[in-house]
Amino acid sequence: GVGNVAITQGTLTAGANYALTFNPGILSITPRPITITANNATRIYGNANPSLTFTVGGLGLVNGDQLTGALGTTAGATTGIGTAAITLGTLTGGANYAIAFTGGQLSITPRPITLNAKRSEAAMMGPSRVAMVPAHGRVQRRCIHDRKVDRSH
């Protein structure tokens, strides 16, 4: 791990012909530099956020080490269209790694909807207007007559 370790003589000898003088030292182990780059992601408004992914660069992970935690974003299902930052969140390599992070963007796109009005229905209703009204994720047809809503159609 990271820290200082004494360098000792151990079993080092110079043989019988030499008088060895050993000066101990210190080995300083510093965190391994790695880079984490968040991958950009896209989702449709109202959907759950996708899994946020990343790539590891720099000197990379060693000795079977793995990162723990997860990337983060402030975007939720009700966040409007646009972009939200993908942040480091709780992702860490622990004390053995120095992370340089490059964030990404979560793009939130409009939710597609389709409204189908039938011209023949509007013509049969005379001067009435046909309103297509979204209701609980689906579209209902309502005929409007003199400020009353007739739901029988």
PDB file of C-alpha atoms in Angstrom:
ATOM      1  CA  GLY A   1       0.000   0.000   0.000  1.00  0.00           C
ATOM      2  CA  VAL A   2       0.827   3.684  -0.007  1.00  0.00           C
ATOM      3  CA  GLY A   3       3.315   4.926   2.589  1.00  0.00           C
ATOM      4  CA  ASN A   4       6.956   4.685   3.609  1.00  0.00           C
ATOM      5  CA  VAL A   5       8.871   1.442   3.981  1.00  0.00           C
ATOM      6  CA  ALA A   6      12.329   1.079   5.533  1.00  0.00           C
ATOM      7  CA  ILE A   7      15.085  -0.201   3.283  1.00  0.00           C
ATOM      8  CA  THR A   8      17.230  -2.507   5.382  1.00  0.00           C
ATOM      9  CA  GLN A   9      20.461  -4.432   4.749  1.00  0.00           C
ATOM     10  CA  GLY A  10      18.637  -7.729   4.888  1.00  0.00           C
ATOM     11  CA  THR A  11      21.020 -10.515   3.794  1.00  0.00           C
ATOM     12  CA  LEU A  12      23.286  -8.267   1.697  1.00  0.00           C
ATOM     13  CA  THR A  13      27.011  -8.984   2.169  1.00  0.00           C
ATOM     14  CA  ALA A  14      30.158  -7.988   0.328  1.00  0.00           C
ATOM     15  CA  GLY A  15      32.067 -11.145   1.143  1.00  0.00           C
ATOM     16  CA  ALA A  16      35.066 -11.699   3.432  1.00  0.00           C
ATOM     17  CA  ASN A  17      37.341  -9.301   1.527  1.00  0.00           C
ATOM     18  CA  TYR A  18      35.239  -6.187   2.163  1.00  0.00           C
ATOM     19  CA  ALA A  19      34.018  -4.263   5.162  1.00  0.00           C
ATOM     20  CA  LEU A  20      30.460  -3.322   4.238  1.00  0.00           C
ATOM     21  CA  THR A  21      28.895  -0.212   5.668  1.00  0.00           C
ATOM     22  CA  PHE A  22      25.180  -0.031   4.993  1.00  0.00           C
ATOM     23  CA  ASN A  23      23.178   3.204   5.126  1.00  0.00           C
ATOM     24  CA  PRO A  24      19.473   2.441   5.538  1.00  0.00           C
ATOM     25  CA  GLY A  25      16.928   4.320   3.498  1.00  0.00           C
ATOM     26  CA  ILE A  26      13.240   4.880   3.028  1.00  0.00           C
ATOM     27  CA  LEU A  27      11.145   3.730   0.076  1.00  0.00           C
ATOM     28  CA  SER A  28       8.208   6.089  -0.450  1.00  0.00           C
ATOM     29  CA  ILE A  29       5.217   4.478  -2.168  1.00  0.00           C
ATOM     30  CA  THR A  30       2.870   7.059  -3.643  1.00  0.00           C
ATOM     31  CA  PRO A  31      -0.652   6.560  -5.032  1.00  0.00           C
ATOM     32  CA  ARG A  32      -0.721   5.190  -8.577  1.00  0.00           C
ATOM     33  CA  PRO A  33      -2.088   7.819 -10.985  1.00  0.00           C
ATOM     34  CA  ILE A  34      -5.068   6.701 -13.039  1.00  0.00           C
ATOM     35  CA  THR A  35      -7.599   8.525 -15.167  1.00  0.00           C
ATOM     36  CA  ILE A  36     -11.300   7.830 -15.168  1.00  0.00           C
ATOM     37  CA  THR A  37     -13.338   9.154 -18.065  1.00  0.00           C
ATOM     38  CA  ALA A  38     -17.131   9.051 -17.859  1.00  0.00           C
ATOM     39  CA  ASN A  39     -18.818   7.918 -21.063  1.00  0.00           C
ATOM     40  CA  ASN A  40     -21.597  10.174 -22.354  1.00  0.00           C
ATOM     41  CA  ALA A  41     -25.089   8.691 -22.182  1.00  0.00           C
ATOM     42  CA  THR A  42     -28.577   9.445 -23.524  1.00  0.00           C
ATOM     43  CA  ARG A  43     -32.061   8.726 -22.274  1.00  0.00           C
ATOM     44  CA  ILE A  44     -35.632   9.719 -23.053  1.00  0.00           C
ATOM     45  CA  TYR A  45     -37.473  12.093 -20.712  1.00  0.00           C
ATOM     46  CA  GLY A  46     -39.420  10.125 -18.106  1.00  0.00           C
ATOM     47  CA  ASN A  47     -37.282   6.975 -18.357  1.00  0.00           C
ATOM     48  CA  ALA A  48     -34.882   5.816 -15.658  1.00  0.00           C
ATOM     49  CA  ASN A  49     -31.254   6.825 -16.019  1.00  0.00           C
ATOM     50  CA  PRO A  50     -29.123   4.312 -17.934  1.00  0.00           C
ATOM     51  CA  SER A  51     -26.142   2.621 -16.327  1.00  0.00           C
ATOM     52  CA  LEU A  52     -23.340   5.167 -16.177  1.00  0.00           C
ATOM     53  CA  THR A  53     -20.098   3.724 -17.553  1.00  0.00           C
ATOM     54  CA  PHE A  54     -16.471   4.805 -17.682  1.00  0.00           C
ATOM     55  CA  THR A  55     -13.027   3.911 -18.963  1.00  0.00           C
ATOM     56  CA  VAL A  56      -9.843   3.678 -16.902  1.00  0.00           C
ATOM     57  CA  GLY A  57      -6.588   5.025 -18.305  1.00  0.00           C
ATOM     58  CA  GLY A  58      -3.293   6.376 -17.082  1.00  0.00           C
ATOM     59  CA  LEU A  59      -1.184   3.678 -15.467  1.00  0.00           C
ATOM     60  CA  GLY A  60      -4.295   1.551 -14.883  1.00  0.00           C
ATOM     61  CA  LEU A  61      -5.246  -0.714 -12.006  1.00  0.00           C
ATOM     62  CA  VAL A  62      -2.808  -3.400 -10.765  1.00  0.00           C
ATOM     63  CA  ASN A  63      -2.673  -6.449  -8.514  1.00  0.00           C
ATOM     64  CA  GLY A  64      -6.296  -7.373  -9.217  1.00  0.00           C
ATOM     65  CA  ASP A  65      -7.524  -4.091  -7.680  1.00  0.00           C
ATOM     66  CA  GLN A  66     -10.981  -2.888  -8.620  1.00  0.00           C
ATOM     67  CA  LEU A  67     -12.765   0.420  -8.313  1.00  0.00           C
ATOM     68  CA  THR A  68     -15.743   0.559  -5.962  1.00  0.00           C
ATOM     69  CA  GLY A  69     -18.791   2.823  -5.908  1.00  0.00           C
ATOM     70  CA  ALA A  70     -20.553   4.357  -8.880  1.00  0.00           C
ATOM     71  CA  LEU A  71     -20.603   7.436 -11.073  1.00  0.00           C
ATOM     72  CA  GLY A  72     -23.325   9.945 -10.252  1.00  0.00           C
ATOM     73  CA  THR A  73     -25.664  12.502 -11.784  1.00  0.00           C
ATOM     74  CA  THR A  74     -28.268  14.854 -10.401  1.00  0.00           C
ATOM     75  CA  ALA A  75     -30.706  13.890 -13.185  1.00  0.00           C
ATOM     76  CA  GLY A  76     -33.802  11.903 -12.246  1.00  0.00           C
ATOM     77  CA  ALA A  77     -36.805  10.653 -14.216  1.00  0.00           C
ATOM     78  CA  THR A  78     -38.515  14.058 -13.918  1.00  0.00           C
ATOM     79  CA  THR A  79     -35.470  16.092 -15.039  1.00  0.00           C
ATOM     80  CA  GLY A  80     -36.456  17.992 -18.197  1.00  0.00           C
ATOM     81  CA  ILE A  81     -34.820  17.725 -21.592  1.00  0.00           C
ATOM     82  CA  GLY A  82     -31.270  19.006 -21.886  1.00  0.00           C
ATOM     83  CA  THR A  83     -28.025  17.794 -20.344  1.00  0.00           C
ATOM     84  CA  ALA A  84     -26.918  16.876 -16.856  1.00  0.00           C
ATOM     85  CA  ALA A  85     -23.351  16.308 -15.707  1.00  0.00           C
ATOM     86  CA  ILE A  86     -22.059  12.809 -15.031  1.00  0.00           C
ATOM     87  CA  THR A  87     -19.841  13.126 -11.952  1.00  0.00           C
ATOM     88  CA  LEU A  88     -17.339  10.925 -10.110  1.00  0.00           C
ATOM     89  CA  GLY A  89     -20.063  10.175  -7.561  1.00  0.00           C
ATOM     90  CA  THR A  90     -18.817   7.593  -5.063  1.00  0.00           C
ATOM     91  CA  LEU A  91     -16.378   5.863  -7.446  1.00  0.00           C
ATOM     92  CA  THR A  92     -13.010   5.317  -5.774  1.00  0.00           C
ATOM     93  CA  GLY A  93      -9.830   3.287  -5.994  1.00  0.00           C
ATOM     94  CA  GLY A  94      -9.037   3.791  -2.345  1.00  0.00           C
ATOM     95  CA  ALA A  95      -5.831   5.247  -0.941  1.00  0.00           C
ATOM     96  CA  ASN A  96      -3.630   3.357  -3.438  1.00  0.00           C
ATOM     97  CA  TYR A  97      -4.837   5.386  -6.449  1.00  0.00           C
ATOM     98  CA  ALA A  98      -4.769   9.085  -7.361  1.00  0.00           C
ATOM     99  CA  ILE A  99      -7.729   9.690  -9.700  1.00  0.00           C
ATOM    100  CA  ALA A 100      -7.862  12.351 -12.403  1.00  0.00           C
ATOM    101  CA  PHE A 101     -11.515  12.493 -13.498  1.00  0.00           C
ATOM    102  CA  THR A 102     -13.082  13.685 -16.744  1.00  0.00           C
ATOM    103  CA  GLY A 103     -16.851  14.005 -16.484  1.00  0.00           C
ATOM    104  CA  GLY A 104     -19.422  13.196 -19.122  1.00  0.00           C
ATOM    105  CA  GLN A 105     -22.889  14.391 -20.092  1.00  0.00           C
ATOM    106  CA  LEU A 106     -26.245  12.693 -19.778  1.00  0.00           C
ATOM    107  CA  SER A 107     -28.425  13.959 -22.627  1.00  0.00           C
ATOM    108  CA  ILE A 108     -32.152  13.867 -21.943  1.00  0.00           C
ATOM    109  CA  THR A 109     -34.180  13.842 -25.141  1.00  0.00           C
ATOM    110  CA  PRO A 110     -37.894  14.600 -25.664  1.00  0.00           C
ATOM    111  CA  ARG A 111     -40.297  11.728 -25.132  1.00  0.00           C
ATOM    112  CA  PRO A 112     -41.932  10.909 -28.486  1.00  0.00           C
ATOM    113  CA  ILE A 113     -45.725  10.792 -28.567  1.00  0.00           C
ATOM    114  CA  THR A 114     -48.082  10.221 -31.478  1.00  0.00           C
ATOM    115  CA  LEU A 115     -51.498  11.820 -31.791  1.00  0.00           C
ATOM    116  CA  ASN A 116     -53.797  10.413 -34.454  1.00  0.00           C
ATOM    117  CA  ALA A 117     -56.899  12.443 -35.286  1.00  0.00           C
ATOM    118  CA  LYS A 118     -59.282  10.981 -37.848  1.00  0.00           C
ATOM    119  CA  ARG A 119     -60.536  13.581 -40.286  1.00  0.00           C
ATOM    120  CA  SER A 120     -63.744  11.632 -40.933  1.00  0.00           C
ATOM    121  CA  GLU A 121     -64.747  11.758 -37.242  1.00  0.00           C
ATOM    122  CA  ALA A 122     -64.331  15.527 -37.069  1.00  0.00           C
ATOM    123  CA  ALA A 123     -66.480  15.993 -40.185  1.00  0.00           C
ATOM    124  CA  MET A 124     -69.318  13.844 -38.759  1.00  0.00           C
ATOM    125  CA  MET A 125     -69.486  15.959 -35.616  1.00  0.00           C
ATOM    126  CA  GLY A 126     -70.332  19.158 -37.437  1.00  0.00           C
ATOM    127  CA  PRO A 127     -69.175  22.363 -35.717  1.00  0.00           C
ATOM    128  CA  SER A 128     -67.705  20.488 -32.742  1.00  0.00           C
ATOM    129  CA  ARG A 129     -63.996  20.425 -32.171  1.00  0.00           C
ATOM    130  CA  VAL A 130     -62.028  17.264 -31.491  1.00  0.00           C
ATOM    131  CA  ALA A 131     -59.468  17.497 -28.719  1.00  0.00           C
ATOM    132  CA  MET A 132     -56.741  14.899 -28.258  1.00  0.00           C
ATOM    133  CA  VAL A 133     -55.927  14.918 -24.546  1.00  0.00           C
ATOM    134  CA  PRO A 134     -53.056  12.936 -23.012  1.00  0.00           C
ATOM    135  CA  ALA A 135     -54.284  11.019 -19.954  1.00  0.00           C
ATOM    136  CA  HIS A 136     -52.110   8.747 -17.828  1.00  0.00           C
ATOM    137  CA  GLY A 137     -49.675   7.883 -20.607  1.00  0.00           C
ATOM    138  CA  ARG A 138     -52.288   7.428 -23.340  1.00  0.00           C
ATOM    139  CA  VAL A 139     -54.321   9.777 -25.469  1.00  0.00           C
ATOM    140  CA  GLN A 140     -58.101   9.994 -25.158  1.00  0.00           C
ATOM    141  CA  ARG A 141     -60.407  11.603 -27.699  1.00  0.00           C
ATOM    142  CA  ARG A 142     -62.920  14.091 -26.362  1.00  0.00           C
ATOM    143  CA  CYS A 143     -65.531  16.014 -28.345  1.00  0.00           C
ATOM    144  CA  ILE A 144     -66.175  19.547 -27.194  1.00  0.00           C
ATOM    145  CA  HIS A 145     -69.716  20.966 -27.702  1.00  0.00           C
ATOM    146  CA  ASP A 146     -70.509  24.460 -26.428  1.00  0.00           C
ATOM    147  CA  ARG A 147     -68.041  24.278 -23.503  1.00  0.00           C
ATOM    148  CA  LYS A 148     -69.230  20.826 -22.428  1.00  0.00           C
ATOM    149  CA  VAL A 149     -67.076  17.766 -22.723  1.00  0.00           C
ATOM    150  CA  ASP A 150     -68.927  14.814 -24.198  1.00  0.00           C
ATOM    151  CA  ARG A 151     -66.995  11.666 -23.206  1.00  0.00           C
ATOM    152  CA  SER A 152     -69.382   9.277 -24.951  1.00  0.00           C
ATOM    153  CA  HIS A 153     -67.503   9.452 -28.260  1.00  0.00           C
TER     154      HIS A 153
END
